[in-house]
Amino acid sequence: MNADFLPFTRPDIDEETIAAVGDVLRSGWITTGPQARALEAELSARCGGRAVRVFNSGTAALEIALRLARVGPGDEVITTPLSWVATANVILAVGARPVFVDIDPMTRNIDLDRIEGAITGSTRAIIPVDLAGLPVDRDRLATIAATHRLRVVEDACQSFGSNWRGRPIGTEGDFACFSFHANKNMTSTEGGAIALPADASPEETERWRLQGVRRSGEDEIDVEFVGEKANLTDVAACIGRHQLKRLDAFNERRRTLARHYFERLAATALPAGFALPVPDFAQSNWHMFQCVLPAGVRRPDFIRAMREAGIGIGVHYPAIHLFTLYRKLGFGEGQFPHAERIGRGIVTLPLFPRMTEADVDRVCAALPHAIAEASR
Ligand SMILES: *Cc1c(COP(=O)(O)O)cnc(C)c1O
C-alpha cells in the first residue's frame, strides 16, 4: 500500500497510549486486572452508572448478554439481516433461532413496523443494530418489548457515543453491547462490553466470562456451568481507557467530516439511485459513511476503480440470511428485499478522525469516474 492510499478506516493510537501500554507490560500484570477494572468503572460512568463488564470482543458481549437474558434452545430472537454476521451467529451459538425482519431502506436499520408481525409464542428477545452508528428508535423499541415481554439485547457495537433523543446509548434500556474492535469508533485492538440492566448480576456475568468460575474466601473455587474464556487483557484495557478519553473528540471529528461529505456530494454529479445516508448530526456517532450504488453499477468494479484512485472502500454488509449457513437453515433470496438490495449495493466511504477535508474532497472527486467505469 503506498503512503497516499486512503483506507476506509484507520485507528488513531497516540504516543501517550503507546507509552502507557509499555508501562502495563513492565508492571508484571498483563492480563485481566487493574486496567480492566478501571475501564469498567470509566465505561460505567459513561453509561449512567450502570454496571459494565468488559470482554475480549463484542461478539462475546452479545453472546453472554443472550445467556444472561435466558435465551436458549427453542427460543426465537428477532434481528436485522443487514449487520455483521456476529449479530445472528450469537443467536445460533446459544441454540436459539434467528428470525429476521427486513430493514427500513432509509435508515437501513430493522423496520420497527414489521417487528410485531414476526413475534410468535417462542419469541424471547430482539437484537436491534444501530448500523453505522445511526440509532434505532429506543422509545418504540421499549414499547414493543414491554408489550410483548421481550428482552432487548442492543447490538450497539457500532454506536458507542451515539444517543437517542439526547440520551446516550448504553445509559438506559435492557442489555447494551459494545465492541472495541480496531475499526470501531474507540478500540482496545479487540474488545467489548455490556452495560447491564438492573436485573442482571455482574457476578454471574463474570462467571460467564471466565469458565463459570466462582471464587470465594482465600482459596475456594467452584464451577456450576461451562462459561466462556472471554476476559479482556490489561494491555487491551489500557488502550481502551486512553481511547475512551478521546471518544467524544473522535466522534465530533467524524461528524464534521460527514457534514463535509454531504456538502461535497451535493456538488458532485452522481447517477439517479445513488443513495446517501440519513443526515443525522444530532444522534449518530458516524461510525461509517455509507452510500448505496444504483442497481446498474457493479460493486466489484467500483471498488477496483476507487482502489486505482488510491481510495479504500469497505462493504458492510451483505445480507446475513444469504450466507450458506443461513440458507441451510431455510432462509433464501426474496425474503428480505430491502436488505438484499442494499446488501448488494452498499459501500463504505473512508471516514476516520485523522482524515482531512481534502481527503473527503478527493473521495468525492473520484466517485463519478469510478461509477462510470463500473457502469460500462
Ligand atoms: C463489530 C461488530 C460486532 C462484533 O464485534 P467484535 O468485537 O468484532 O466481536 C457485532 N455486531 C456489529 C454490528 C458490529 O459492528
XYZ file of C-alpha atoms and ligand atoms in Angstrom:
391
model
C 0.000 0.000 0.000
C 1.541 3.335 -0.932
C 1.672 6.190 1.559
C -1.035 8.165 -0.240
C -3.546 5.316 -0.096
C -6.632 6.365 1.856
C -8.084 3.348 3.706
C -11.788 3.309 4.620
C -10.786 3.449 8.274
C -7.698 3.557 10.448
C -7.348 3.543 14.240
C -5.825 6.625 15.890
C -3.422 5.479 18.631
C -1.385 8.318 20.144
C 2.100 8.194 21.694
C 0.671 8.582 25.194
C -1.246 5.316 24.690
C 1.835 3.536 23.367
C 3.835 4.701 26.403
C 1.050 3.592 28.767
C 0.986 0.129 27.156
C 4.727 -0.046 27.833
C 4.037 0.695 31.499
C 1.435 -2.084 31.670
C 3.823 -4.549 30.033
C 6.544 -3.621 32.531
C 4.167 -3.769 35.510
C 4.170 -7.561 35.732
C 0.350 -7.736 35.378
C -0.612 -8.011 31.712
C -3.870 -9.944 31.591
C -7.188 -9.038 33.287
C -6.502 -6.869 36.337
C -6.464 -3.231 37.439
C -6.660 -1.769 33.904
C -9.732 -3.849 33.026
C -11.428 -2.879 36.295
C -10.627 0.792 35.724
C -12.011 0.611 32.183
C -15.223 -0.896 33.564
C -15.559 1.943 36.065
C -14.960 4.565 33.372
C -17.435 2.915 30.991
C -19.964 2.696 33.811
C -19.646 6.449 34.375
C -20.500 6.981 30.699
C -23.422 4.559 30.942
C -25.256 6.486 33.638
C -23.717 4.465 36.453
C -24.999 1.112 35.186
C -22.756 -1.876 35.894
C -20.472 -2.554 32.919
C -18.346 -5.629 32.308
C -15.693 -5.892 29.596
C -14.880 -8.828 27.297
C -12.369 -9.762 24.643
C -14.860 -8.999 21.838
C -18.229 -7.501 21.021
C -19.292 -10.954 19.882
C -18.609 -12.388 23.354
C -20.549 -9.471 24.875
C -23.582 -10.233 22.672
C -23.466 -13.962 23.309
C -23.151 -13.550 27.083
C -25.954 -10.962 27.098
C -28.204 -13.540 25.404
C -27.258 -16.095 28.041
C -27.970 -13.618 30.842
C -31.334 -12.919 29.163
C -32.011 -16.681 29.419
C -32.224 -17.148 25.660
C -31.581 -20.732 24.615
C -32.808 -23.739 22.641
C -36.417 -23.417 21.474
C -36.352 -19.619 21.654
C -36.605 -17.210 18.736
C -34.691 -13.949 18.539
C -35.738 -11.174 16.163
C -32.973 -9.249 14.417
C -31.943 -7.462 11.230
C -30.463 -9.241 8.201
C -28.222 -6.220 7.475
C -25.414 -6.396 10.022
C -22.096 -8.025 10.720
C -22.712 -11.780 10.834
C -21.836 -11.874 14.551
C -25.279 -10.409 15.319
C -27.010 -13.553 14.048
C -24.239 -16.052 14.812
C -24.559 -15.428 18.552
C -28.234 -16.414 18.357
C -27.208 -19.754 16.848
C -24.363 -20.077 19.352
C -26.798 -20.123 22.288
C -29.008 -22.663 20.495
C -31.813 -20.252 19.597
C -33.292 -19.440 16.188
C -32.764 -16.131 14.381
C -35.919 -14.539 12.957
C -35.001 -11.810 10.508
C -37.139 -8.740 9.911
C -36.441 -6.593 6.853
C -34.889 -3.152 7.177
C -36.253 0.322 6.625
C -34.476 1.308 3.382
C -33.949 4.888 4.617
C -32.277 4.166 7.955
C -31.049 0.693 6.880
C -31.911 -0.450 10.416
C -34.542 -3.019 11.384
C -38.019 -1.818 10.334
C -39.835 -1.370 13.637
C -43.203 -1.501 11.843
C -42.509 -5.127 10.930
C -41.355 -6.462 14.294
C -44.748 -7.232 15.775
C -45.669 -9.313 12.712
C -42.671 -11.565 13.433
C -43.418 -12.205 17.100
C -44.570 -15.748 17.963
C -45.096 -17.626 21.207
C -41.405 -18.594 21.088
C -40.007 -15.078 20.677
C -37.773 -14.260 23.598
C -35.645 -11.285 22.564
C -34.899 -8.628 19.961
C -31.396 -7.676 18.853
C -31.565 -4.227 17.237
C -28.426 -2.983 15.448
C -27.523 0.704 15.097
C -25.932 0.339 11.665
C -23.162 2.868 11.026
C -23.989 4.392 14.420
C -27.493 5.606 13.468
C -29.642 4.674 16.475
C -32.775 2.563 16.279
C -35.767 4.346 17.906
C -35.299 3.374 21.572
C -38.739 4.618 22.618
C -40.629 2.457 20.124
C -38.342 -0.464 20.826
C -39.004 -0.255 24.570
C -42.759 -0.118 23.955
C -42.698 -3.198 21.702
C -40.529 -5.103 24.188
C -42.714 -4.181 27.166
C -45.961 -5.006 25.327
C -44.740 -8.483 24.362
C -42.494 -9.118 27.409
C -39.346 -9.477 25.314
C -35.745 -8.896 26.319
C -33.682 -6.471 24.241
C -30.008 -7.127 23.607
C -28.862 -3.947 21.891
C -26.117 -4.592 19.355
C -24.611 -1.168 19.910
C -21.238 -2.392 18.634
C -21.198 0.496 16.148
C -22.973 3.145 18.200
C -20.889 3.913 21.269
C -21.182 7.685 21.662
C -24.475 7.884 19.732
C -27.647 8.966 21.514
C -31.390 8.591 21.115
C -33.045 12.000 21.586
C -30.152 13.156 23.747
C -29.991 10.010 25.880
C -26.611 8.305 25.277
C -26.793 4.715 24.029
C -25.901 2.455 26.961
C -27.401 4.656 29.669
C -30.868 3.081 29.634
C -32.861 0.144 28.374
C -32.026 -3.535 28.655
C -28.622 -5.049 27.717
C -26.394 -2.723 25.650
C -23.415 -4.379 23.952
C -20.378 -2.563 22.570
C -17.353 -3.584 20.529
C -13.855 -2.136 20.713
C -12.601 -3.870 17.568
C -9.879 -1.954 15.724
C -12.353 -0.446 13.247
C -14.831 0.846 15.825
C -15.009 4.483 16.999
C -12.901 3.562 20.020
C -10.711 0.483 20.135
C -8.834 -1.741 22.558
C -7.450 -3.643 19.493
C -10.130 -6.254 20.207
C -12.672 -5.966 22.986
C -16.260 -5.462 24.001
C -18.544 -4.553 26.874
C -22.067 -4.948 28.204
C -23.920 -2.246 30.115
C -26.115 -4.402 32.327
C -29.768 -3.880 33.227
C -30.643 -3.784 36.935
C -31.887 -7.402 36.973
C -28.643 -8.878 35.597
C -25.977 -9.910 38.070
C -22.441 -8.567 37.482
C -21.072 -11.620 39.330
C -22.937 -14.045 37.056
C -21.678 -12.029 34.065
C -18.122 -12.522 35.316
C -18.712 -16.263 35.610
C -19.962 -16.431 32.012
C -16.832 -14.522 31.058
C -14.382 -16.982 32.617
C -15.135 -20.712 32.625
C -18.088 -20.400 35.000
C -15.648 -19.990 37.869
C -16.902 -18.671 41.209
C -14.235 -17.711 43.734
C -14.773 -17.185 47.437
C -12.738 -16.949 50.595
C -8.975 -17.192 50.280
C -8.817 -20.357 48.240
C -12.267 -21.614 47.317
C -13.342 -22.133 43.752
C -16.460 -23.744 42.320
C -17.920 -24.240 38.839
C -21.631 -24.796 38.131
C -21.783 -24.276 34.337
C -19.494 -24.041 31.306
C -18.576 -20.383 30.908
C -16.589 -18.866 28.092
C -12.991 -17.662 28.003
C -13.758 -14.066 27.105
C -11.821 -11.860 29.517
C -10.103 -8.679 28.325
C -6.365 -8.299 28.939
C -4.965 -5.299 30.812
C -2.868 -4.476 27.758
C -6.057 -4.129 25.727
C -7.930 -2.375 28.534
C -5.159 0.219 28.828
C -5.562 1.066 25.134
C -9.325 1.222 25.609
C -9.000 3.653 28.543
C -6.896 6.057 26.509
C -9.290 5.792 23.563
C -12.294 6.432 25.789
C -10.814 9.788 26.825
C -10.762 10.771 23.157
C -14.077 9.230 22.073
C -16.069 12.470 22.103
C -13.395 14.295 20.129
C -13.187 11.374 17.661
C -16.953 11.406 17.160
C -17.067 15.183 16.786
C -14.422 14.961 14.086
C -16.356 12.178 12.329
C -19.484 14.356 12.400
C -17.596 17.289 10.875
C -16.208 15.100 8.111
C -19.656 13.579 7.449
C -21.091 17.086 7.025
C -18.304 17.850 4.600
C -19.205 14.718 2.621
C -22.796 15.934 2.286
C -21.654 19.362 1.096
C -19.288 17.917 -1.479
C -21.632 15.175 -2.666
C -24.369 17.767 -3.254
C -21.989 19.373 -5.741
C -20.932 16.057 -7.344
C -22.578 14.585 -10.448
C -23.966 11.278 -9.218
C -26.357 8.923 -11.003
C -30.017 8.684 -10.018
C -30.409 5.997 -7.372
C -27.086 6.697 -5.667
C -28.313 6.799 -2.054
C -26.701 8.815 0.732
C -27.004 8.011 4.452
C -29.549 9.737 6.719
C -28.038 13.172 7.516
C -28.326 12.772 11.298
C -25.876 15.135 13.010
C -27.576 15.093 16.393
C -27.665 11.404 17.313
C -25.271 9.339 15.179
C -21.593 8.829 16.057
C -20.893 8.450 12.309
C -19.220 5.095 12.687
C -19.393 4.795 8.892
C -20.372 6.925 5.913
C -22.277 4.501 3.714
C -23.810 5.011 0.301
C -25.749 2.586 -1.874
C -24.821 2.173 -5.528
C -27.646 2.064 -8.080
C -28.514 -1.398 -9.449
C -26.612 -0.870 -12.716
C -23.273 -0.200 -11.022
C -21.132 -3.306 -10.484
C -19.707 -3.048 -6.964
C -16.510 -5.062 -7.553
C -15.617 -2.809 -10.491
C -16.417 0.291 -8.444
C -14.188 -0.909 -5.579
C -11.384 -1.658 -8.050
C -11.670 1.751 -9.731
C -11.597 3.528 -6.367
C -8.573 1.470 -5.319
C -6.825 2.524 -8.515
C -7.569 6.108 -7.460
C -5.856 5.351 -4.124
C -9.052 5.041 -2.088
C -10.198 2.098 0.033
C -13.873 1.125 0.022
C -15.481 -1.174 2.590
C -18.523 -3.458 2.260
C -20.687 -3.554 5.412
C -22.560 -5.807 4.848
C -24.040 -8.417 2.513
C -27.400 -9.661 3.877
C -26.751 -12.325 6.527
C -29.611 -14.652 5.525
C -27.979 -15.306 2.140
C -24.834 -16.847 3.638
C -24.590 -20.625 3.156
C -25.042 -21.299 6.874
C -28.330 -19.386 6.911
C -29.566 -20.794 3.588
C -29.102 -24.233 5.135
C -31.479 -23.117 7.889
C -34.100 -22.359 5.254
C -33.517 -18.684 4.523
C -33.166 -17.512 0.939
C -33.407 -14.921 -1.797
C -36.502 -12.750 -1.896
C -37.383 -12.911 1.800
C -35.983 -9.521 2.813
C -35.816 -7.481 -0.405
C -34.602 -4.191 1.113
C -31.725 -5.866 2.977
C -30.846 -7.880 -0.129
C -30.783 -4.867 -2.474
C -28.868 -2.668 -0.034
C -26.547 -5.534 0.909
C -25.629 -5.840 -2.772
C -25.047 -2.122 -3.345
C -23.789 -0.716 -0.060
C -20.304 0.801 0.062
C -18.448 2.379 2.965
C -16.513 5.511 2.006
C -13.413 6.445 4.023
C -14.224 8.123 7.342
C -11.932 8.257 10.372
C -10.812 11.047 12.713
C -7.352 11.635 11.230
C -8.796 12.216 7.752
C -8.755 15.742 6.388
C -11.389 17.691 4.477
C -9.048 17.414 1.496
C -9.287 13.611 1.761
C -13.082 13.871 1.612
C -12.757 16.110 -1.459
C -10.507 13.515 -3.058
C -13.036 10.727 -2.451
C -15.891 12.784 -3.865
C -13.832 13.801 -6.885
C -13.048 10.140 -7.639
C -16.638 8.913 -7.400
C -18.069 9.937 -10.813
C -15.258 8.268 -12.755
C -15.366 5.072 -10.654
C -19.148 4.862 -11.050
C -18.847 5.387 -14.810
C -16.155 2.678 -15.020
C -18.398 0.270 -13.105
C -21.475 1.029 -15.226
C -19.973 0.374 -18.650
C -18.114 -5.209 15.326
C -19.483 -5.705 15.418
C -19.813 -6.856 16.154
C -18.805 -7.769 16.780
O -17.828 -7.164 17.494
P -16.392 -7.898 17.618
O -15.713 -7.062 18.652
O -15.757 -7.832 16.282
O -16.629 -9.273 18.077
C -21.131 -7.216 16.257
N -22.088 -6.507 15.658
C -21.823 -5.406 14.940
C -22.960 -4.640 14.323
C -20.508 -4.980 14.771
O -20.259 -3.913 14.012
